[in-house]
Short mmCIF file of C-alpha atoms in Angstrom, two decimals:
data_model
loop_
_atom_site.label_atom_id
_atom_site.label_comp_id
_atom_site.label_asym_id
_atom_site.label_seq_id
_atom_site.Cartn_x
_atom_site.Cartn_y
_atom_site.Cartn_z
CA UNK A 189 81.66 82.49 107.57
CA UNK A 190 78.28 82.38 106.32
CA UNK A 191 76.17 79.27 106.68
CA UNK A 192 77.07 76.33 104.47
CA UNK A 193 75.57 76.77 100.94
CA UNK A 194 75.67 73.08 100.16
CA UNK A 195 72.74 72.64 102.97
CA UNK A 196 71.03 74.93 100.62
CA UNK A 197 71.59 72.65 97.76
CA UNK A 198 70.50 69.71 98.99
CA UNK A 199 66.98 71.23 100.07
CA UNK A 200 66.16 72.98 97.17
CA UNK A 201 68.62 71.52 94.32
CA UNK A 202 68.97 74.83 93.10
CA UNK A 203 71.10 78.62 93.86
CA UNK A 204 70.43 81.85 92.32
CA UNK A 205 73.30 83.29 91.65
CA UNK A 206 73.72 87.18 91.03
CA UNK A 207 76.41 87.83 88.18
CA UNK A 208 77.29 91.12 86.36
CA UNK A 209 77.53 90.73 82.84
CA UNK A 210 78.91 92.86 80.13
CA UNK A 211 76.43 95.26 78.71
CA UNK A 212 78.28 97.80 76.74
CA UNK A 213 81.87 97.93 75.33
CA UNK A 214 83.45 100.50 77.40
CA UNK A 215 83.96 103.74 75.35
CA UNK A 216 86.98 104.94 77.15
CA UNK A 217 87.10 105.05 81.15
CA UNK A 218 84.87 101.95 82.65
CA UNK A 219 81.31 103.05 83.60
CA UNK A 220 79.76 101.04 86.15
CA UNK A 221 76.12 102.40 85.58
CA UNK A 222 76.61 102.04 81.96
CA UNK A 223 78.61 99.29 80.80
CA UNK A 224 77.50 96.35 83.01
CA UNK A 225 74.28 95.12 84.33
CA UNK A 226 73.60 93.22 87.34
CA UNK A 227 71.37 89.61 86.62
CA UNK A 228 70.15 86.95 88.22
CA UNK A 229 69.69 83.33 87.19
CA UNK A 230 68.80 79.59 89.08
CA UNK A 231 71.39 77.27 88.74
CA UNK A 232 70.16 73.55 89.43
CA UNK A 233 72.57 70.91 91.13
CA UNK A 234 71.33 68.46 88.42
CA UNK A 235 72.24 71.08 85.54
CA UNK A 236 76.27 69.92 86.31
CA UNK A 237 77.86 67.98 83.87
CA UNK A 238 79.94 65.42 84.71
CA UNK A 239 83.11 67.18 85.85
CA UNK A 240 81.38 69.86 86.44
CA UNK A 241 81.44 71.48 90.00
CA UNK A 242 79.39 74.61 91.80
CA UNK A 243 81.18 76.93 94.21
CA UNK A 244 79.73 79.74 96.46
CA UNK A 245 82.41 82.45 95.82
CA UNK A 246 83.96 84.13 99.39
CA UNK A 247 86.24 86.19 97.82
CA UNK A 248 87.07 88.04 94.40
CA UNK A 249 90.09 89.95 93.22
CA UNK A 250 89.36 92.69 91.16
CA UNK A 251 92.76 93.09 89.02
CA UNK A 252 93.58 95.91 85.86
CA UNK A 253 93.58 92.99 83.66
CA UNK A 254 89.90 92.72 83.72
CA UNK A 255 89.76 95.70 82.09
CA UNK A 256 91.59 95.19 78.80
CA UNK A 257 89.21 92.09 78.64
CA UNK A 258 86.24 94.40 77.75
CA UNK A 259 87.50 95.44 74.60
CA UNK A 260 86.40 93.60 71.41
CA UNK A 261 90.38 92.58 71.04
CA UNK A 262 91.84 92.17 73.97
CA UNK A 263 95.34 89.84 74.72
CA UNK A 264 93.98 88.05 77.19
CA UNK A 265 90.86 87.32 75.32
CA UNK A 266 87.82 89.05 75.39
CA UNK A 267 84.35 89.04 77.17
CA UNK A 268 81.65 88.96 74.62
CA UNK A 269 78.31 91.01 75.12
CA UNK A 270 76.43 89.47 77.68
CA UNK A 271 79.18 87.30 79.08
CA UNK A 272 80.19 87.19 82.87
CA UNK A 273 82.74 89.72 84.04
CA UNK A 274 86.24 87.53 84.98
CA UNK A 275 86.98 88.16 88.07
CA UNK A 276 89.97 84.97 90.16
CA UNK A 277 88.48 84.09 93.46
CA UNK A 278 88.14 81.51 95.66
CA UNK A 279 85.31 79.89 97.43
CA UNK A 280 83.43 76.14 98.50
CA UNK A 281 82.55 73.87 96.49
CA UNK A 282 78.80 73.30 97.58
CA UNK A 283 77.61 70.41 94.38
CA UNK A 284 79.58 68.50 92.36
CA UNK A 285 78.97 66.33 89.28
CA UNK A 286 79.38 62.62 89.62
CA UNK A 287 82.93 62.45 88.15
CA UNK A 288 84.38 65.34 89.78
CA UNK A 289 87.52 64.81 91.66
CA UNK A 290 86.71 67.37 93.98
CA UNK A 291 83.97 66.93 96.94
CA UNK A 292 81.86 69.28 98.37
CA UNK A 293 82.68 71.76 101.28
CA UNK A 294 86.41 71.94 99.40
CA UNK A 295 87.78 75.35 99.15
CA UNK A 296 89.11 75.93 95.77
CA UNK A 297 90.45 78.76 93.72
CA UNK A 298 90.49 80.19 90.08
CA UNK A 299 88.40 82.06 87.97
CA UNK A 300 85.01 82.60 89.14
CA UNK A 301 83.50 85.60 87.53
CA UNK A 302 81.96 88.73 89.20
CA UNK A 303 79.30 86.52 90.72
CA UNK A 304 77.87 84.71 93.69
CA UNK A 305 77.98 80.53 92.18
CA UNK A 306 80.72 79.69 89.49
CA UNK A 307 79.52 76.52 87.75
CA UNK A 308 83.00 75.43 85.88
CA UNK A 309 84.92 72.35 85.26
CA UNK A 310 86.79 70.69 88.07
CA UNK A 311 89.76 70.87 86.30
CA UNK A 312 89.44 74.72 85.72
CA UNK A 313 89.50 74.98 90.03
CA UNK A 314 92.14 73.90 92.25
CA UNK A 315 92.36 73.57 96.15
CA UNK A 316 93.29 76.98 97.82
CA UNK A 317 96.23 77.75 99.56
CA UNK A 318 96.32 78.33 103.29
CA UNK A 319 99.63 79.95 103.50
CA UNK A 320 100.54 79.53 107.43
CA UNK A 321 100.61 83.21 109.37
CA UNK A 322 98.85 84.85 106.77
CA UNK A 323 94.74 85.15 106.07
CA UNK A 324 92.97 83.53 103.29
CA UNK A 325 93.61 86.56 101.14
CA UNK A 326 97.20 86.61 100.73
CA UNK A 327 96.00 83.49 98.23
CA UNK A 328 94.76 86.71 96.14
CA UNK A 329 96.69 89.44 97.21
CA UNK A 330 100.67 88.99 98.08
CA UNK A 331 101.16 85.32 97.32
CA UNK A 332 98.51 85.76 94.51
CA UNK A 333 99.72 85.35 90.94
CA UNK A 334 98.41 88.32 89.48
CA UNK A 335 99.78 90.91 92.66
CA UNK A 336 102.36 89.93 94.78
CA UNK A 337 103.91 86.77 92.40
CA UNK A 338 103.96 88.93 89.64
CA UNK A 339 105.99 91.62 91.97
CA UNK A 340 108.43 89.41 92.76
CA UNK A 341 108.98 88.27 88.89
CA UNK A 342 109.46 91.81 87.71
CA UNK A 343 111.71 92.52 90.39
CA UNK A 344 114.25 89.17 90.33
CA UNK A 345 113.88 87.56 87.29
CA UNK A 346 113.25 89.35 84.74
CA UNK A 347 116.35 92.00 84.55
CA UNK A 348 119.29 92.53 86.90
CA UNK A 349 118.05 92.57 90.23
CA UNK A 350 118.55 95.59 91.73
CA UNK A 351 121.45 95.84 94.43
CA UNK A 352 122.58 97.95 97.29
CA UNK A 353 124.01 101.52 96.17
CA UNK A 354 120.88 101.91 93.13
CA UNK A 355 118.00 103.75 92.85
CA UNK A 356 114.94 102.12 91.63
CA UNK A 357 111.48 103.90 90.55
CA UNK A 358 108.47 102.15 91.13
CA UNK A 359 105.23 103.60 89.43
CA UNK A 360 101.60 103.07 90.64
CA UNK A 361 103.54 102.01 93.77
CA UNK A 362 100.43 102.28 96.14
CA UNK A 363 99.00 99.67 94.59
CA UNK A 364 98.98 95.71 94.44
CA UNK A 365 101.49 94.84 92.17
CA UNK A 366 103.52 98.23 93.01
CA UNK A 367 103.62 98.74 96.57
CA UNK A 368 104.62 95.14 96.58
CA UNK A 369 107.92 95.83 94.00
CA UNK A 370 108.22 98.61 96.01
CA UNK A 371 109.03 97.16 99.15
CA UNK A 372 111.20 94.00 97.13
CA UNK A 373 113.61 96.36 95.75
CA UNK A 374 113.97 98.02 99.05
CA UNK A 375 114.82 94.50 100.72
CA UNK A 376 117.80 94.38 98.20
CA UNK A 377 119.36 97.63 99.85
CA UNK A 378 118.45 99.78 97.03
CA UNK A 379 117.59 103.08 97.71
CA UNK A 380 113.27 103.04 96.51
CA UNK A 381 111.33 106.22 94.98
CA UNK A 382 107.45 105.35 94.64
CA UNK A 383 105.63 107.73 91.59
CA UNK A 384 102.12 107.64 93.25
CA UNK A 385 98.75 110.14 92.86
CA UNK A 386 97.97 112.35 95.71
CA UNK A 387 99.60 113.15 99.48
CA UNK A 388 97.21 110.36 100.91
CA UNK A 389 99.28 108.07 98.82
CA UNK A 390 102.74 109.70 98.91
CA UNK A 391 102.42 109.48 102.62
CA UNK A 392 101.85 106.04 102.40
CA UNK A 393 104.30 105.23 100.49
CA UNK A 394 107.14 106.99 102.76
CA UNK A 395 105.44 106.59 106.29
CA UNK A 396 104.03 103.36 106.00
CA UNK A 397 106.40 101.21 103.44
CA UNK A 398 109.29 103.27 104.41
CA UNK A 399 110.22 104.05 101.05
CA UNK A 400 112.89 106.89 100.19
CA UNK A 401 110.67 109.49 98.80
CA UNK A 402 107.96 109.62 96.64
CA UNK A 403 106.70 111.54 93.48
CA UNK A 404 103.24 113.11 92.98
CA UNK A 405 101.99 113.02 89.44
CA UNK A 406 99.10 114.89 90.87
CA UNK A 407 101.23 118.32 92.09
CA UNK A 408 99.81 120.99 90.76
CA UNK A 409 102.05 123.03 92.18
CA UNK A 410 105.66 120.90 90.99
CA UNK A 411 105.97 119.09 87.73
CA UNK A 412 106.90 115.75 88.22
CA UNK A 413 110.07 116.13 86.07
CA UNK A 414 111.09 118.63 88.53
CA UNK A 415 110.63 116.29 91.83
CA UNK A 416 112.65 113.55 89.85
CA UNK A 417 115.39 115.72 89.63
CA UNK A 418 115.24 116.95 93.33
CA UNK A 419 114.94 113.00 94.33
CA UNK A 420 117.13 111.32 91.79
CA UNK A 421 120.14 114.12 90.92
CA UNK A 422 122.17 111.06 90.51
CA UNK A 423 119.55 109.17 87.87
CA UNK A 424 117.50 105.87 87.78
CA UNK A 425 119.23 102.42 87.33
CA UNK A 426 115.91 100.29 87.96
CA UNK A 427 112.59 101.14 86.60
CA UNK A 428 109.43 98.91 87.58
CA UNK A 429 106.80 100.23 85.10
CA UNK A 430 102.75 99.24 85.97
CA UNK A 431 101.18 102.44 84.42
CA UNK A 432 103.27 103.71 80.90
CA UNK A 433 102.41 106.91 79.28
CA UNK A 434 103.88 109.89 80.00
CA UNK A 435 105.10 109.32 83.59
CA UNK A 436 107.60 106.42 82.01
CA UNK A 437 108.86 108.72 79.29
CA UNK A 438 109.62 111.25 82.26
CA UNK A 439 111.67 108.49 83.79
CA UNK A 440 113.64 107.23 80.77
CA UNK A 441 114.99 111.02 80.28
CA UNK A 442 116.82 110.21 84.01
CA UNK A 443 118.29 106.11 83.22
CA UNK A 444 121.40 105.63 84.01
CA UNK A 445 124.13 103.72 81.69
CA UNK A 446 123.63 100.23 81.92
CA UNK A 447 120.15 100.65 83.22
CA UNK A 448 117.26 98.09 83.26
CA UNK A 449 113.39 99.24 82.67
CA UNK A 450 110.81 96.32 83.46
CA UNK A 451 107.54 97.01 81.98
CA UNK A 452 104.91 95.08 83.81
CA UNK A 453 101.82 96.93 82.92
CA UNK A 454 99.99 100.37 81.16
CA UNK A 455 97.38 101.24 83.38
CA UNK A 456 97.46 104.59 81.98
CA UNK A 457 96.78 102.96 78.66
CA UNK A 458 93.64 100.55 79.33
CA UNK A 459 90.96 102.83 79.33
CA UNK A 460 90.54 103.27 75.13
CA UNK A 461 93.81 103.29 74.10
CA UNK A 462 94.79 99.47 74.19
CA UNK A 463 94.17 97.39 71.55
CA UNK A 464 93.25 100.57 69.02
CA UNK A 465 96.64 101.53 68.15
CA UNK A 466 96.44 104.95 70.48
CA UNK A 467 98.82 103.52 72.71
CA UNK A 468 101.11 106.23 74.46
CA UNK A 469 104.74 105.12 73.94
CA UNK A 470 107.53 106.31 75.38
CA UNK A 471 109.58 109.63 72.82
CA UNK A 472 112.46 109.52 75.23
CA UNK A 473 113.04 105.69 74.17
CA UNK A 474 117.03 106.75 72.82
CA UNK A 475 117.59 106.99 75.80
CA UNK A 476 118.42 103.32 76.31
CA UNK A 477 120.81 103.25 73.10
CA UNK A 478 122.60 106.20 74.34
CA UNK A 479 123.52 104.75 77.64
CA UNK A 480 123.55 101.13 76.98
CA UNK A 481 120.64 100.61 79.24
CA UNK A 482 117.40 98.13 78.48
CA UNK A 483 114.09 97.72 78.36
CA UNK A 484 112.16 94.44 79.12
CA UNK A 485 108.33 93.49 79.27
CA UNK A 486 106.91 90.38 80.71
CA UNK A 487 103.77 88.39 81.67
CA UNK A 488 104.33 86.63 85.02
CA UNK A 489 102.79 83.02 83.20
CA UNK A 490 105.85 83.29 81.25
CA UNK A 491 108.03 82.37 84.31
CA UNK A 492 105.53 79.70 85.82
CA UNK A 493 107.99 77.27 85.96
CA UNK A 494 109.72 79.35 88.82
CA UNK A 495 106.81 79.54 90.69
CA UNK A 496 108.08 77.51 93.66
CA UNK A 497 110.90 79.71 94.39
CA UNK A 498 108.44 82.86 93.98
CA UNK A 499 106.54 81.36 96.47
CA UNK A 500 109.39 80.27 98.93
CA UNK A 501 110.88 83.84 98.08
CA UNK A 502 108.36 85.88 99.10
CA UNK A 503 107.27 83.76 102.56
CA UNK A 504 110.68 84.26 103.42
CA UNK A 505 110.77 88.22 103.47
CA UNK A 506 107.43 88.17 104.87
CA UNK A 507 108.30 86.42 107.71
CA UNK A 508 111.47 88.35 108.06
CA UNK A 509 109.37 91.45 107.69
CA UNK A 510 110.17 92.53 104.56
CA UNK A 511 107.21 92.86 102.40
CA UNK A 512 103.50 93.06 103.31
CA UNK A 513 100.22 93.93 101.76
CA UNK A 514 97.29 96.54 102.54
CA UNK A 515 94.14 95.11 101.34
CA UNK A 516 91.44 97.61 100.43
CA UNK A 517 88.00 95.44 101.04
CA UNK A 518 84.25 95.97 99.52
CA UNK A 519 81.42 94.27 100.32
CA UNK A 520 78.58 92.37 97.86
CA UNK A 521 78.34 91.63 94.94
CA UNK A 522 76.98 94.64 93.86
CA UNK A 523 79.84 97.12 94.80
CA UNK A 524 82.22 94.84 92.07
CA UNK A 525 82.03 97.13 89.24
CA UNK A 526 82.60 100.06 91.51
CA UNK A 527 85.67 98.60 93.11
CA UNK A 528 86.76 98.06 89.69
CA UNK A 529 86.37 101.78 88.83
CA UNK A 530 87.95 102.93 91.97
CA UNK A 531 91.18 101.09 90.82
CA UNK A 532 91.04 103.34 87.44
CA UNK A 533 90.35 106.70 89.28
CA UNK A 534 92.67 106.22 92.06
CA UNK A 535 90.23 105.42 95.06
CA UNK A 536 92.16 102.59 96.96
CA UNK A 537 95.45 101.45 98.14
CA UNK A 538 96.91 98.19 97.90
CA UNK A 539 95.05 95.03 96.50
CA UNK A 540 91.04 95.69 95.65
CA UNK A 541 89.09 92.80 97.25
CA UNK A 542 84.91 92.11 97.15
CA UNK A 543 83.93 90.28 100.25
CA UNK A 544 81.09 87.77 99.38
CA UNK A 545 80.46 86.22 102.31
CA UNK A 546 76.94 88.02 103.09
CA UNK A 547 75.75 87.37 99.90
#
């Protein structure tokens, strides 16, 4: 860890902190050059407010969702022109305002922003995690809400489970949210495909989450509608969905009766098409009528109230060896956009990190 930034504070009563802000609405696929622009600013210690409280960020998750945020609509709101990227992170609190509940050198958690010193209300943080026999990122990564908690929702609770004797399909399953499903359903004795982009990642999926096969939307050489029916002559009875579009409506043409589809994301879909009514939906949705199967979306807040058993759930089968998570790591502040894009043009595997602690 880096020196404490609260000895900075208390000599000079100030930070700068580095922050990428919005420039441009994204026209289409996110643009790192083009769409955001790196700025600097002075925060004072005596600019808090009350409740307020500053933290020195150590780690940020960079997650699909931020995405969808740069649009002028967006569902999970949207970041205005000149506003901070969103970015949930964690780091120490190093000032505080003088009703804060939380003291300084605390290391708390929530949404920071793509930069260097969140100033936000006390109430907006709370105190991180330390999971025992896991690193400080699993708080982020696979016992993070928005990767490994929201795995675990889409797997258990929102549908019928899967069960020993099915076949699931997991798409994007090399990364967070997917290679985490991925290696759920497999715990439950199903028999796991992973749709993934490239060998790199097909190998990955097979060699090192010892999935049953996986499917290459990028084979030039073998549509993917033709692997699917060399790895799944028998059909699909469990679909977890992160990426929509085309690759789904392959899927649905192979559900079995009394099959479930869990749609937990469109990554395919958040790079113009969302929120402007260009949205990709599936043609081969009769399918479900015609064998009685379903089709369910979900937001992983909407099952908060489980979120001790998630949590219980998913230490168990990783101390039993059932699920892990590969953690793809930049470093700086500056490489945040570009981590971002590499999640959009398939340049990592796993959960996208940005280490801050040389900042």
């Amino acid at each position: 860890m880096c020196a404490p930034a609260e000895i900075k504070v208390a000599e000079t009563n100030a930070v700068v902190n580095s922050k990428w802000v919005l420039a441009n609405r994204p026209q289409g696929m996110f643009c790192p050059n083009k769409d955001v622009e790196l700025k600097s600013e002075t925060i004072s210690q005596s600019s808090l407010e009350k409740d307020e409280i500053l933290v020195q960020s150590t780690m940020l998750s960079c997650d699909a969702f931020i995405r969808t945020m740069l649009d002028a609509e967006a569902y999970h709101g949207s970041v205005p022109i000149g506003g901070t990227l969103p970015a949930l992170g964690y780091g120490k609190v190093v000032a505080v305002g003088p009703e804060s509940k939380l003291k300084v050198g605390t290391v708390v958690a929530g949404m920071m922003g793509a930069q260097t010193h969140a100033k936000i209300k006390s109430s907006e943080a709370f105190r991180m995690i330390q999971f025992p026999f896991m690193g400080p990122t699993a708080s982020l990564g696979l016992m993070g809400l928005t990767s490994g908690l929201t795995a675990y929702t889409g797997v258990f609770y929102v549908s019928r489970r899967p069960k020993k004797g099915e076949t699931v399909v997991v798409t994007g399953a090399a990364g967070a949210v997917g290679s985490v499903a991925a290696q759920l359903s497999k715990s439950t004795g199903a028999r796991v495909i992973g749709v993934a982009g490239g060998t790199k990642k097909c190998d990955y999926l097979v060699n090192d989450l010892n999935l049953d096969g996986a499917l290459d939307y990028k084979n030039t050489d073998k549509s993917l509608e033709d692997q699917l029916n060399d790895v799944c002559p028998d059909g699909i009875d469990f679909i977890y969905d992160n990426v929509g579009g085309s690759i789904l409506d392959t899927l649905l043409a192979k559900i079995n009766p009394g099959g479930r589809v869990v749609i937990c994301g469109a990554i395919s879909q958040y790079s113009g098409n969302l929120n402007k009514g260009k949205v990709e939906g599936p043609s081969n949705y009769l399918k479900l009528a015609e064998r009685g199967a379903e089709m369910k979306g979900f937001n992983v807040i909407q099952y908060m109230y489980k979120l001790p058993f998630m949590l219980c759930g998913m230490f168990s089968l990783y101390m039993r060896g059932k699920v892990t998570m590969t953690e793809h790591i930049e470093s700086n502040i500056k490489s945040f956009p570009f981590a971002l894009q590499k999640m959009f043009s398939g340049g990592h595997i796993g959960k996208m990190l940005v280490d801050l602690r040389q900042d």
